[in-house]
Amino acid sequence: MSEFMIMLGWLGLYAPMALSAIGSIIGCAVAGQAAIGAMLETESGHGKYLGVSAMPSSQIIYGIVVMLTLNREMTETSAAGIFSIGLLSGIALLASAVYQGRSCAAAINASKAKPEIFGLSLAPAAIVEGFAVFAFIFALVISAGIPA
Amino acid sequence: MILEDSTRYALLLCSLPYLPPPLREERFIPPSRIQINKALKLLSVEDTTRMQRINAVLHWSHLPIERDDAAMMVEAEKLLLEEPSAFLREMVLERLELRTFIAAMRRRELNCMPQAGEYWGIGRYTRRILMHWHDPAFGLGHVFGWLNEAVRLLRNGNTLMLDRLLMHESWRRLQRVEDCHNFGFDAVALYVMRWNILDRLYRQREDAAVIRFKSMVTDALNGQQLIFEPESTGG
């Protein structure tokens, strides 16, 4: 039983990093494809499209920080906490990166047709980022209570 | 959640120009068929086949003249049964129902009521149309407000305005659902449907195109001496 708990602990330790990486890969790929498509259609503003398509990459940074914060001696008492916080924060970061990618793609598509709404069209992506920050911050706060 | 169909064609859709509502932008020129076909090469083989089937059912101008109503309806019913997207099935059905209304109006003008078992229309309203055959809007004026106007235009012989009314109505229905979709095949099919409407509409404005072309040539050649033009300085 204790070995199983330790295994779950290690899984939870790497989960925020791996899951947020998967999310960022998908989010950046979707938004990146939209940016490339917009470049084919427009004559200018290519830099801003590429910049927007990189927005979902922030989740992997949060994932790395959560992983480093959770990193401590793996014992039976600490493994459960590490597993729970790591896995759930990883899932939240993954979902936020995927959906932020879709929001960015929509923003690129809309601002291609109507450049004046570029800033406003990024609001949904920024709101999604806000939720990712919540998941990140509270994972750090809660992790302080995990026994060493 | 991860590999959803709704993001498959982000590149394709973002590489296509924005399509404004019909005649809203005076200087707008819809993308050419070559441009659309070039973009559609990004579709998967399976989705290309789906798109061809939808086009074959919705766009009749390229079909052989000897093809009868029965064959077209069989093809349409087959598509409605086999198309996997419920959204696209609904879109195709709505367009075919609109044509069913027009077919019924024309038949009524010709005093040619459909006989039992005859292939004449498709959709959810065929029975209701027959039941209210002598009502101008087939008893559906409260649901489809454009029907009364369409009847009036048909009776006055104003076929150009009737065609435009139908195009606007088709556009309005597609516009209503546009925002529900992301970057999947549904959105691509929706774009192509809207493009077809605009392409047909703007082709009706060939006179305006000729005038515009002539003015552009005049502007470009303003003050230039053509090499084959005799010099006006006689002597």
mmCIF file of C-alpha atoms in Angstrom:
data_model
loop_
_atom_site.group_PDB
_atom_site.id
_atom_site.type_symbol
_atom_site.label_atom_id
_atom_site.label_comp_id
_atom_site.label_asym_id
_atom_site.label_seq_id
_atom_site.Cartn_x
_atom_site.Cartn_y
_atom_site.Cartn_z
ATOM 1 C CA MET A 1 0.000 0.000 0.000
ATOM 2 C CA SER A 2 2.747 2.403 0.943
ATOM 3 C CA GLU A 3 4.527 1.767 -2.366
ATOM 4 C CA PHE A 4 1.300 2.492 -4.232
ATOM 5 C CA MET A 5 0.910 5.755 -2.309
ATOM 6 C CA ILE A 6 4.487 6.712 -3.122
ATOM 7 C CA MET A 7 3.866 5.963 -6.801
ATOM 8 C CA LEU A 8 0.774 8.196 -6.769
ATOM 9 C CA GLY A 9 2.831 10.881 -5.087
ATOM 10 C CA TRP A 10 5.411 10.866 -7.869
ATOM 11 C CA LEU A 11 2.601 10.880 -10.436
ATOM 12 C CA GLY A 12 1.062 13.912 -8.753
ATOM 13 C CA LEU A 13 4.426 15.656 -8.605
ATOM 14 C CA TYR A 14 4.969 15.486 -12.361
ATOM 15 C CA ALA A 15 1.270 15.891 -13.316
ATOM 16 C CA PRO A 16 1.123 19.722 -13.328
ATOM 17 C CA MET A 17 4.180 19.885 -15.542
ATOM 18 C CA ALA A 18 3.051 17.178 -17.999
ATOM 19 C CA LEU A 19 -0.601 18.179 -18.196
ATOM 20 C CA SER A 20 0.113 21.885 -18.592
ATOM 21 C CA ALA A 21 2.660 21.032 -21.297
ATOM 22 C CA ILE A 22 0.005 19.049 -23.184
ATOM 23 C CA GLY A 23 -2.432 21.949 -22.820
ATOM 24 C CA SER A 24 0.085 24.511 -24.009
ATOM 25 C CA ILE A 25 1.050 22.353 -26.981
ATOM 26 C CA ILE A 26 -2.565 22.063 -28.117
ATOM 27 C CA GLY A 27 -3.473 25.678 -27.345
ATOM 28 C CA CYS A 28 -0.447 27.124 -29.128
ATOM 29 C CA ALA A 29 -0.918 24.771 -32.089
ATOM 30 C CA VAL A 30 -4.562 25.783 -32.615
ATOM 31 C CA ALA A 31 -3.877 29.513 -32.190
ATOM 32 C CA GLY A 32 -0.712 29.185 -34.288
ATOM 33 C CA GLN A 33 -2.625 27.609 -37.159
ATOM 34 C CA ALA A 34 -5.119 30.450 -37.005
ATOM 35 C CA ALA A 35 -2.246 32.972 -37.043
ATOM 36 C CA ILE A 36 -0.698 31.341 -40.116
ATOM 37 C CA GLY A 37 -4.063 31.317 -41.857
ATOM 38 C CA ALA A 38 -4.529 35.017 -41.065
ATOM 39 C CA MET A 39 -1.070 35.759 -42.462
ATOM 40 C CA LEU A 40 -2.095 34.211 -45.780
ATOM 41 C CA GLU A 41 -5.071 36.548 -45.960
ATOM 42 C CA THR A 42 -3.632 39.816 -44.588
ATOM 43 C CA GLU A 43 -0.781 42.068 -45.661
ATOM 44 C CA SER A 44 0.253 43.417 -42.251
ATOM 45 C CA GLY A 45 -0.033 42.816 -38.508
ATOM 46 C CA HIS A 46 1.594 39.398 -38.702
ATOM 47 C CA GLY A 47 3.648 39.958 -35.543
ATOM 48 C CA LYS A 48 0.614 40.535 -33.370
ATOM 49 C CA TYR A 49 -1.020 37.346 -34.630
ATOM 50 C CA LEU A 50 2.051 35.333 -33.709
ATOM 51 C CA GLY A 51 2.228 37.063 -30.313
ATOM 52 C CA VAL A 52 -1.385 36.148 -29.548
ATOM 53 C CA SER A 53 -0.827 32.546 -30.613
ATOM 54 C CA ALA A 54 1.864 32.199 -27.924
ATOM 55 C CA MET A 55 -0.534 33.161 -25.102
ATOM 56 C CA PRO A 56 -1.351 29.550 -24.072
ATOM 57 C CA SER A 57 2.338 28.937 -23.316
ATOM 58 C CA SER A 58 2.032 30.593 -19.880
ATOM 59 C CA GLN A 59 0.318 27.501 -18.439
ATOM 60 C CA ILE A 60 3.450 25.398 -18.736
ATOM 61 C CA ILE A 61 5.346 27.977 -16.668
ATOM 62 C CA TYR A 62 2.689 27.736 -13.968
ATOM 63 C CA GLY A 63 2.943 23.943 -14.178
ATOM 64 C CA ILE A 64 6.712 24.003 -13.673
ATOM 65 C CA VAL A 65 6.401 26.298 -10.657
ATOM 66 C CA VAL A 66 3.700 24.100 -9.068
ATOM 67 C CA MET A 67 5.862 21.025 -9.630
ATOM 68 C CA LEU A 68 8.896 22.671 -8.031
ATOM 69 C CA THR A 69 6.784 23.841 -5.086
ATOM 70 C CA LEU A 70 5.403 20.338 -4.521
ATOM 71 C CA ASN A 71 8.847 18.791 -4.776
ATOM 72 C CA ARG A 72 9.801 17.498 -1.321
ATOM 73 C CA GLU A 73 10.678 14.247 0.353
ATOM 74 C CA MET A 74 8.144 11.660 -0.828
ATOM 75 C CA THR A 75 6.628 9.876 2.190
ATOM 76 C CA GLU A 76 3.350 8.082 2.837
ATOM 77 C CA THR A 77 2.024 11.150 4.635
ATOM 78 C CA SER A 78 2.993 13.663 1.932
ATOM 79 C CA ALA A 79 2.156 11.551 -1.156
ATOM 80 C CA ALA A 80 -1.638 11.923 -0.923
ATOM 81 C CA GLY A 81 -1.458 15.733 -0.788
ATOM 82 C CA ILE A 82 1.076 15.940 -3.606
ATOM 83 C CA PHE A 83 -1.027 13.625 -5.782
ATOM 84 C CA SER A 84 -4.267 15.519 -5.215
ATOM 85 C CA ILE A 85 -2.938 19.032 -5.666
ATOM 86 C CA GLY A 86 -0.642 18.107 -8.539
ATOM 87 C CA LEU A 87 -3.229 16.202 -10.537
ATOM 88 C CA LEU A 88 -6.081 18.670 -10.101
ATOM 89 C CA SER A 89 -3.985 21.751 -10.783
ATOM 90 C CA GLY A 90 -2.567 19.986 -13.860
ATOM 91 C CA ILE A 91 -6.047 19.253 -15.222
ATOM 92 C CA ALA A 92 -7.113 22.863 -14.631
ATOM 93 C CA LEU A 93 -4.012 24.170 -16.421
ATOM 94 C CA LEU A 94 -4.497 21.757 -19.325
ATOM 95 C CA ALA A 95 -8.125 22.786 -19.857
ATOM 96 C CA SER A 96 -7.313 26.476 -19.583
ATOM 97 C CA ALA A 97 -4.506 26.212 -22.173
ATOM 98 C CA VAL A 98 -6.678 24.313 -24.667
ATOM 99 C CA TYR A 99 -9.601 26.714 -24.374
ATOM 100 C CA GLN A 100 -7.344 29.750 -24.350
ATOM 101 C CA GLY A 101 -5.916 28.514 -27.644
ATOM 102 C CA ARG A 102 -9.403 28.385 -29.093
ATOM 103 C CA SER A 103 -10.189 31.869 -27.762
ATOM 104 C CA CYS A 104 -6.982 33.188 -29.330
ATOM 105 C CA ALA A 105 -7.812 31.554 -32.668
ATOM 106 C CA ALA A 106 -11.243 33.189 -32.601
ATOM 107 C CA ALA A 107 -9.656 36.551 -31.714
ATOM 108 C CA ILE A 108 -7.215 36.258 -34.619
ATOM 109 C CA ASN A 109 -10.007 35.354 -37.037
ATOM 110 C CA ALA A 110 -12.179 38.250 -35.880
ATOM 111 C CA SER A 111 -9.451 40.885 -35.814
ATOM 112 C CA LYS A 112 -8.280 39.831 -39.288
ATOM 113 C CA ALA A 113 -11.638 41.032 -40.633
ATOM 114 C CA LYS A 114 -11.940 43.988 -38.248
ATOM 115 C CA PRO A 115 -8.508 45.127 -36.983
ATOM 116 C CA GLU A 116 -9.990 47.778 -34.669
ATOM 117 C CA ILE A 117 -11.390 45.098 -32.328
ATOM 118 C CA PHE A 118 -8.043 43.369 -31.847
ATOM 119 C CA GLY A 119 -7.614 44.428 -28.207
ATOM 120 C CA LEU A 120 -11.192 43.748 -27.229
ATOM 121 C CA SER A 121 -11.226 40.356 -28.934
ATOM 122 C CA LEU A 122 -8.465 39.225 -26.581
ATOM 123 C CA ALA A 123 -10.650 39.724 -23.489
ATOM 124 C CA PRO A 124 -12.003 36.128 -23.443
ATOM 125 C CA ALA A 125 -8.454 34.734 -23.678
ATOM 126 C CA ALA A 126 -7.381 37.048 -20.824
ATOM 127 C CA ILE A 127 -10.295 35.896 -18.657
ATOM 128 C CA VAL A 128 -9.361 32.255 -19.258
ATOM 129 C CA GLU A 129 -5.797 33.173 -18.256
ATOM 130 C CA GLY A 130 -7.206 34.594 -15.031
ATOM 131 C CA PHE A 131 -8.730 31.223 -14.123
ATOM 132 C CA ALA A 132 -5.411 29.519 -14.818
ATOM 133 C CA VAL A 133 -3.755 31.984 -12.443
ATOM 134 C CA PHE A 134 -6.318 31.138 -9.741
ATOM 135 C CA ALA A 135 -5.554 27.417 -10.112
ATOM 136 C CA PHE A 136 -1.838 28.164 -9.983
ATOM 137 C CA ILE A 137 -1.853 30.507 -6.968
ATOM 138 C CA PHE A 138 -4.104 28.361 -4.824
ATOM 139 C CA ALA A 139 -2.099 25.251 -5.647
ATOM 140 C CA LEU A 140 0.912 27.085 -4.177
ATOM 141 C CA VAL A 141 -1.050 28.252 -1.125
ATOM 142 C CA ILE A 142 -2.522 24.799 -0.392
ATOM 143 C CA SER A 143 0.774 23.012 -0.940
ATOM 144 C CA ALA A 144 2.169 24.789 2.155
ATOM 145 C CA GLY A 145 -0.073 22.522 4.269
ATOM 146 C CA ILE A 146 1.334 19.244 2.928
ATOM 147 C CA PRO A 147 3.321 17.509 5.665
ATOM 148 C CA ALA A 148 7.001 17.150 4.901
ATOM 149 C CA MET B 1 -11.639 17.344 -25.232
ATOM 150 C CA ILE B 2 -8.054 17.372 -26.423
ATOM 151 C CA LEU B 3 -8.260 16.559 -30.132
ATOM 152 C CA GLU B 4 -11.651 17.997 -30.966
ATOM 153 C CA ASP B 5 -12.985 18.291 -34.485
ATOM 154 C CA SER B 6 -13.919 21.903 -33.691
ATOM 155 C CA THR B 7 -10.319 23.084 -34.103
ATOM 156 C CA ARG B 8 -9.205 21.009 -37.094
ATOM 157 C CA TYR B 9 -9.538 23.709 -39.695
ATOM 158 C CA ALA B 10 -8.295 26.818 -37.859
ATOM 159 C CA LEU B 11 -5.692 27.486 -40.570
ATOM 160 C CA LEU B 12 -8.129 26.993 -43.420
ATOM 161 C CA LEU B 13 -10.834 29.227 -41.961
ATOM 162 C CA CYS B 14 -8.454 32.003 -40.932
ATOM 163 C CA SER B 15 -6.955 32.050 -44.433
ATOM 164 C CA LEU B 16 -10.351 32.825 -45.975
ATOM 165 C CA PRO B 17 -11.572 36.424 -46.320
ATOM 166 C CA TYR B 18 -14.391 37.749 -44.174
ATOM 167 C CA LEU B 19 -17.757 37.641 -45.919
ATOM 168 C CA PRO B 20 -19.917 40.704 -45.168
ATOM 169 C CA PRO B 21 -23.713 40.566 -45.450
ATOM 170 C CA PRO B 22 -24.951 40.898 -49.057
ATOM 171 C CA LEU B 23 -24.583 44.375 -50.574
ATOM 172 C CA ARG B 24 -23.546 45.947 -47.247
ATOM 173 C CA GLU B 25 -20.105 46.851 -48.526
ATOM 174 C CA GLU B 26 -20.245 48.491 -51.921
ATOM 175 C CA ARG B 27 -16.638 47.791 -52.847
ATOM 176 C CA PHE B 28 -16.543 44.191 -51.615
ATOM 177 C CA ILE B 29 -15.582 41.528 -54.130
ATOM 178 C CA PRO B 30 -16.124 37.918 -53.009
ATOM 179 C CA PRO B 31 -13.146 35.581 -53.252
ATOM 180 C CA SER B 32 -12.937 33.710 -56.539
ATOM 181 C CA ARG B 33 -13.842 30.047 -56.965
ATOM 182 C CA ILE B 34 -10.153 29.338 -57.601
ATOM 183 C CA GLN B 35 -9.263 30.902 -54.232
ATOM 184 C CA ILE B 36 -11.967 28.895 -52.441
ATOM 185 C CA ASN B 37 -10.968 25.627 -54.118
ATOM 186 C CA LYS B 38 -7.324 26.263 -53.231
ATOM 187 C CA ALA B 39 -8.242 26.687 -49.559
ATOM 188 C CA LEU B 40 -10.496 23.619 -49.615
ATOM 189 C CA LYS B 41 -7.518 21.470 -50.589
ATOM 190 C CA LEU B 42 -6.663 21.566 -46.872
ATOM 191 C CA LEU B 43 -9.737 19.422 -46.135
ATOM 192 C CA SER B 44 -9.188 15.756 -45.399
ATOM 193 C CA VAL B 45 -10.208 13.246 -48.095
ATOM 194 C CA GLU B 46 -13.279 12.262 -46.113
ATOM 195 C CA ASP B 47 -14.367 15.865 -45.580
ATOM 196 C CA THR B 48 -13.757 16.705 -49.257
ATOM 197 C CA THR B 49 -16.229 13.961 -50.176
ATOM 198 C CA ARG B 50 -18.737 15.315 -47.646
ATOM 199 C CA MET B 51 -18.363 18.807 -49.099
ATOM 200 C CA GLN B 52 -18.869 17.520 -52.649
ATOM 201 C CA ARG B 53 -22.043 15.699 -51.632
ATOM 202 C CA ILE B 54 -23.440 18.788 -49.918
ATOM 203 C CA ASN B 55 -22.607 20.935 -52.963
ATOM 204 C CA ALA B 56 -24.211 18.407 -55.313
ATOM 205 C CA VAL B 57 -27.454 18.572 -53.339
ATOM 206 C CA LEU B 58 -27.529 22.343 -52.805
ATOM 207 C CA HIS B 59 -26.089 23.762 -56.012
ATOM 208 C CA TRP B 60 -27.897 22.709 -59.118
ATOM 209 C CA SER B 61 -26.392 24.913 -61.821
ATOM 210 C CA HIS B 62 -23.676 22.359 -62.616
ATOM 211 C CA LEU B 63 -26.050 19.388 -62.799
ATOM 212 C CA PRO B 64 -27.155 17.889 -66.159
ATOM 213 C CA ILE B 65 -30.490 19.277 -67.355
ATOM 214 C CA GLU B 66 -31.980 15.803 -67.910
ATOM 215 C CA ARG B 67 -31.737 14.967 -64.219
ATOM 216 C CA ASP B 68 -35.270 14.848 -62.855
ATOM 217 C CA ASP B 69 -36.744 15.878 -59.506
ATOM 218 C CA ALA B 70 -37.025 12.286 -58.292
ATOM 219 C CA ALA B 71 -33.294 11.603 -58.736
ATOM 220 C CA MET B 72 -32.365 14.842 -56.960
ATOM 221 C CA MET B 73 -34.702 14.130 -54.072
ATOM 222 C CA VAL B 74 -33.332 10.626 -53.658
ATOM 223 C CA GLU B 75 -29.821 12.105 -53.546
ATOM 224 C CA ALA B 76 -30.923 14.735 -50.988
ATOM 225 C CA GLU B 77 -32.657 12.187 -48.757
ATOM 226 C CA LYS B 78 -29.575 9.973 -48.886
ATOM 227 C CA LEU B 79 -27.408 12.888 -47.792
ATOM 228 C CA LEU B 80 -29.784 13.783 -44.957
ATOM 229 C CA LEU B 81 -29.610 10.197 -43.726
ATOM 230 C CA GLU B 82 -25.858 9.736 -44.015
ATOM 231 C CA GLU B 83 -24.360 13.137 -43.123
ATOM 232 C CA PRO B 84 -22.849 12.700 -39.636
ATOM 233 C CA SER B 85 -23.228 16.336 -38.515
ATOM 234 C CA ALA B 86 -26.698 17.109 -37.171
ATOM 235 C CA PHE B 87 -25.977 20.813 -37.641
ATOM 236 C CA LEU B 88 -25.231 20.406 -41.346
ATOM 237 C CA ARG B 89 -28.225 18.148 -41.852
ATOM 238 C CA GLU B 90 -30.412 20.920 -40.439
ATOM 239 C CA MET B 91 -28.756 23.565 -42.634
ATOM 240 C CA VAL B 92 -29.183 21.490 -45.800
ATOM 241 C CA LEU B 93 -32.778 20.660 -44.910
ATOM 242 C CA GLU B 94 -33.627 24.338 -44.351
ATOM 243 C CA ARG B 95 -32.232 25.288 -47.769
ATOM 244 C CA LEU B 96 -34.161 22.492 -49.455
ATOM 245 C CA GLU B 97 -37.344 23.481 -47.646
ATOM 246 C CA LEU B 98 -36.940 27.022 -48.911
ATOM 247 C CA ARG B 99 -36.781 25.646 -52.439
ATOM 248 C CA THR B 100 -39.788 23.471 -51.736
ATOM 249 C CA PHE B 101 -41.785 26.616 -50.887
ATOM 250 C CA ILE B 102 -40.736 28.213 -54.170
ATOM 251 C CA ALA B 103 -41.582 25.048 -56.123
ATOM 252 C CA ALA B 104 -45.024 25.040 -54.518
ATOM 253 C CA MET B 105 -45.595 28.720 -55.364
ATOM 254 C CA ARG B 106 -44.621 28.179 -58.984
ATOM 255 C CA ARG B 107 -46.846 25.135 -59.271
ATOM 256 C CA ARG B 108 -49.729 27.091 -57.796
ATOM 257 C CA GLU B 109 -49.217 29.885 -60.334
ATOM 258 C CA LEU B 110 -49.312 27.221 -63.083
ATOM 259 C CA ASN B 111 -52.352 25.598 -61.479
ATOM 260 C CA CYS B 112 -50.442 22.357 -61.182
ATOM 261 C CA MET B 113 -51.076 20.929 -57.733
ATOM 262 C CA PRO B 114 -48.824 17.935 -56.925
ATOM 263 C CA GLN B 115 -50.489 14.554 -57.235
ATOM 264 C CA ALA B 116 -50.252 11.853 -54.583
ATOM 265 C CA GLY B 117 -46.927 10.030 -54.789
ATOM 266 C CA GLU B 118 -45.379 12.670 -57.038
ATOM 267 C CA TYR B 119 -41.838 13.866 -56.218
ATOM 268 C CA TRP B 120 -42.168 17.600 -55.914
ATOM 269 C CA GLY B 121 -40.698 18.775 -52.587
ATOM 270 C CA ILE B 122 -38.756 17.803 -49.508
ATOM 271 C CA GLY B 123 -38.809 18.605 -45.805
ATOM 272 C CA ARG B 124 -41.141 19.008 -42.860
ATOM 273 C CA TYR B 125 -43.760 21.218 -44.504
ATOM 274 C CA THR B 126 -44.822 19.327 -47.638
ATOM 275 C CA ARG B 127 -48.054 18.004 -46.110
ATOM 276 C CA ARG B 128 -48.891 21.373 -44.615
ATOM 277 C CA ILE B 129 -48.318 23.079 -47.960
ATOM 278 C CA LEU B 130 -50.759 20.697 -49.640
ATOM 279 C CA MET B 131 -53.309 21.156 -46.848
ATOM 280 C CA HIS B 132 -53.201 24.971 -47.219
ATOM 281 C CA TRP B 133 -52.621 25.057 -50.952
ATOM 282 C CA HIS B 134 -54.851 28.075 -51.583
ATOM 283 C CA ASP B 135 -53.516 30.178 -48.703
ATOM 284 C CA PRO B 136 -50.930 32.664 -50.118
ATOM 285 C CA ALA B 137 -48.312 31.657 -47.516
ATOM 286 C CA PHE B 138 -49.525 28.038 -47.204
ATOM 287 C CA GLY B 139 -50.673 28.751 -43.645
ATOM 288 C CA LEU B 140 -47.078 29.422 -42.609
ATOM 289 C CA GLY B 141 -46.933 33.202 -42.954
ATOM 290 C CA HIS B 142 -46.598 33.585 -39.187
ATOM 291 C CA VAL B 143 -43.497 31.335 -39.184
ATOM 292 C CA PHE B 144 -41.878 32.465 -42.431
ATOM 293 C CA GLY B 145 -42.535 36.167 -42.800
ATOM 294 C CA TRP B 146 -40.838 36.322 -46.204
ATOM 295 C CA LEU B 147 -43.379 33.995 -47.847
ATOM 296 C CA ASN B 148 -46.003 36.715 -48.410
ATOM 297 C CA GLU B 149 -43.439 39.018 -50.019
ATOM 298 C CA ALA B 150 -42.195 36.137 -52.202
ATOM 299 C CA VAL B 151 -45.735 35.399 -53.409
ATOM 300 C CA ARG B 152 -46.248 39.064 -54.293
ATOM 301 C CA LEU B 153 -42.988 39.248 -56.269
ATOM 302 C CA LEU B 154 -43.748 36.017 -58.128
ATOM 303 C CA ARG B 155 -47.219 37.194 -59.094
ATOM 304 C CA ASN B 156 -45.784 40.509 -60.338
ATOM 305 C CA GLY B 157 -43.199 38.629 -62.393
ATOM 306 C CA ASN B 158 -40.357 40.353 -60.525
ATOM 307 C CA THR B 159 -38.089 37.320 -60.590
ATOM 308 C CA LEU B 160 -34.834 39.209 -60.001
ATOM 309 C CA MET B 161 -36.131 40.703 -56.747
ATOM 310 C CA LEU B 162 -37.551 37.308 -55.775
ATOM 311 C CA ASP B 163 -34.146 35.713 -56.314
ATOM 312 C CA ARG B 164 -32.558 38.396 -54.146
ATOM 313 C CA LEU B 165 -35.173 37.962 -51.445
ATOM 314 C CA LEU B 166 -34.410 34.234 -51.329
ATOM 315 C CA MET B 167 -30.682 34.869 -51.181
ATOM 316 C CA HIS B 168 -31.112 37.336 -48.323
ATOM 317 C CA GLU B 169 -33.332 34.884 -46.483
ATOM 318 C CA SER B 170 -30.807 32.064 -46.962
ATOM 319 C CA TRP B 171 -28.031 34.374 -45.777
ATOM 320 C CA ARG B 172 -30.019 35.444 -42.716
ATOM 321 C CA ARG B 173 -30.508 31.830 -41.659
ATOM 322 C CA LEU B 174 -26.820 31.017 -42.075
ATOM 323 C CA GLN B 175 -25.762 34.222 -40.287
ATOM 324 C CA ARG B 176 -28.007 33.329 -37.336
ATOM 325 C CA VAL B 177 -26.041 30.159 -36.630
ATOM 326 C CA GLU B 178 -22.588 31.380 -37.641
ATOM 327 C CA ASP B 179 -21.411 32.222 -34.143
ATOM 328 C CA CYS B 180 -22.264 28.756 -32.797
ATOM 329 C CA HIS B 181 -19.328 27.156 -34.522
ATOM 330 C CA ASN B 182 -15.612 27.120 -34.131
ATOM 331 C CA PHE B 183 -13.038 25.815 -36.554
ATOM 332 C CA GLY B 184 -14.384 22.411 -37.554
ATOM 333 C CA PHE B 185 -15.850 21.057 -40.780
ATOM 334 C CA ASP B 186 -19.255 22.554 -39.954
ATOM 335 C CA ALA B 187 -17.739 26.035 -40.042
ATOM 336 C CA VAL B 188 -16.034 25.333 -43.374
ATOM 337 C CA ALA B 189 -19.274 24.058 -44.920
ATOM 338 C CA LEU B 190 -21.122 27.086 -43.515
ATOM 339 C CA TYR B 191 -18.530 29.425 -45.060
ATOM 340 C CA VAL B 192 -18.857 27.765 -48.468
ATOM 341 C CA MET B 193 -22.666 28.024 -48.313
ATOM 342 C CA ARG B 194 -22.402 31.732 -47.543
ATOM 343 C CA TRP B 195 -19.784 32.237 -50.234
ATOM 344 C CA ASN B 196 -22.053 30.615 -52.819
ATOM 345 C CA ILE B 197 -24.828 33.056 -51.944
ATOM 346 C CA LEU B 198 -22.517 36.086 -52.245
ATOM 347 C CA ASP B 199 -20.936 34.773 -55.441
ATOM 348 C CA ARG B 200 -24.345 34.403 -57.087
ATOM 349 C CA LEU B 201 -25.500 37.788 -55.833
ATOM 350 C CA TYR B 202 -22.440 39.696 -57.003
ATOM 351 C CA ARG B 203 -22.511 37.965 -60.388
ATOM 352 C CA GLN B 204 -25.846 39.691 -60.938
ATOM 353 C CA ARG B 205 -23.995 42.994 -60.873
ATOM 354 C CA GLU B 206 -22.013 42.494 -64.076
ATOM 355 C CA ASP B 207 -23.016 45.936 -65.389
ATOM 356 C CA ALA B 208 -21.486 47.562 -62.319
ATOM 357 C CA ALA B 209 -18.343 45.456 -62.846
ATOM 358 C CA VAL B 210 -17.969 46.595 -66.471
ATOM 359 C CA ILE B 211 -18.405 50.255 -65.478
ATOM 360 C CA ARG B 212 -15.866 49.839 -62.657
ATOM 361 C CA PHE B 213 -13.387 48.108 -64.960
ATOM 362 C CA LYS B 214 -13.686 50.864 -67.548
ATOM 363 C CA SER B 215 -13.166 53.574 -64.924
ATOM 364 C CA MET B 216 -10.082 51.748 -63.599
ATOM 365 C CA VAL B 217 -8.644 51.478 -67.128
ATOM 366 C CA THR B 218 -9.346 55.157 -67.734
ATOM 367 C CA ASP B 219 -7.658 56.097 -64.435
ATOM 368 C CA ALA B 220 -4.638 53.913 -65.190
ATOM 369 C CA LEU B 221 -4.206 55.248 -68.709
ATOM 370 C CA ASN B 222 -4.919 58.835 -67.786
ATOM 371 C CA GLY B 223 -2.437 61.015 -69.667
ATOM 372 C CA GLN B 224 -0.705 58.022 -71.257
ATOM 373 C CA GLN B 225 -0.217 57.803 -75.005
ATOM 374 C CA LEU B 226 -1.035 54.349 -76.361
ATOM 375 C CA ILE B 227 1.568 53.095 -78.826
ATOM 376 C CA PHE B 228 -1.067 52.052 -81.358
ATOM 377 C CA GLU B 229 -2.999 55.273 -81.025
ATOM 378 C CA PRO B 230 -2.352 57.788 -83.853
ATOM 379 C CA GLU B 231 -0.820 61.016 -82.635
ATOM 380 C CA SER B 232 -3.428 63.742 -82.453
ATOM 381 C CA THR B 233 -0.950 66.469 -83.405
ATOM 382 C CA GLY B 234 -1.740 66.554 -87.081
ATOM 383 C CA GLY B 235 0.482 68.241 -89.569
#
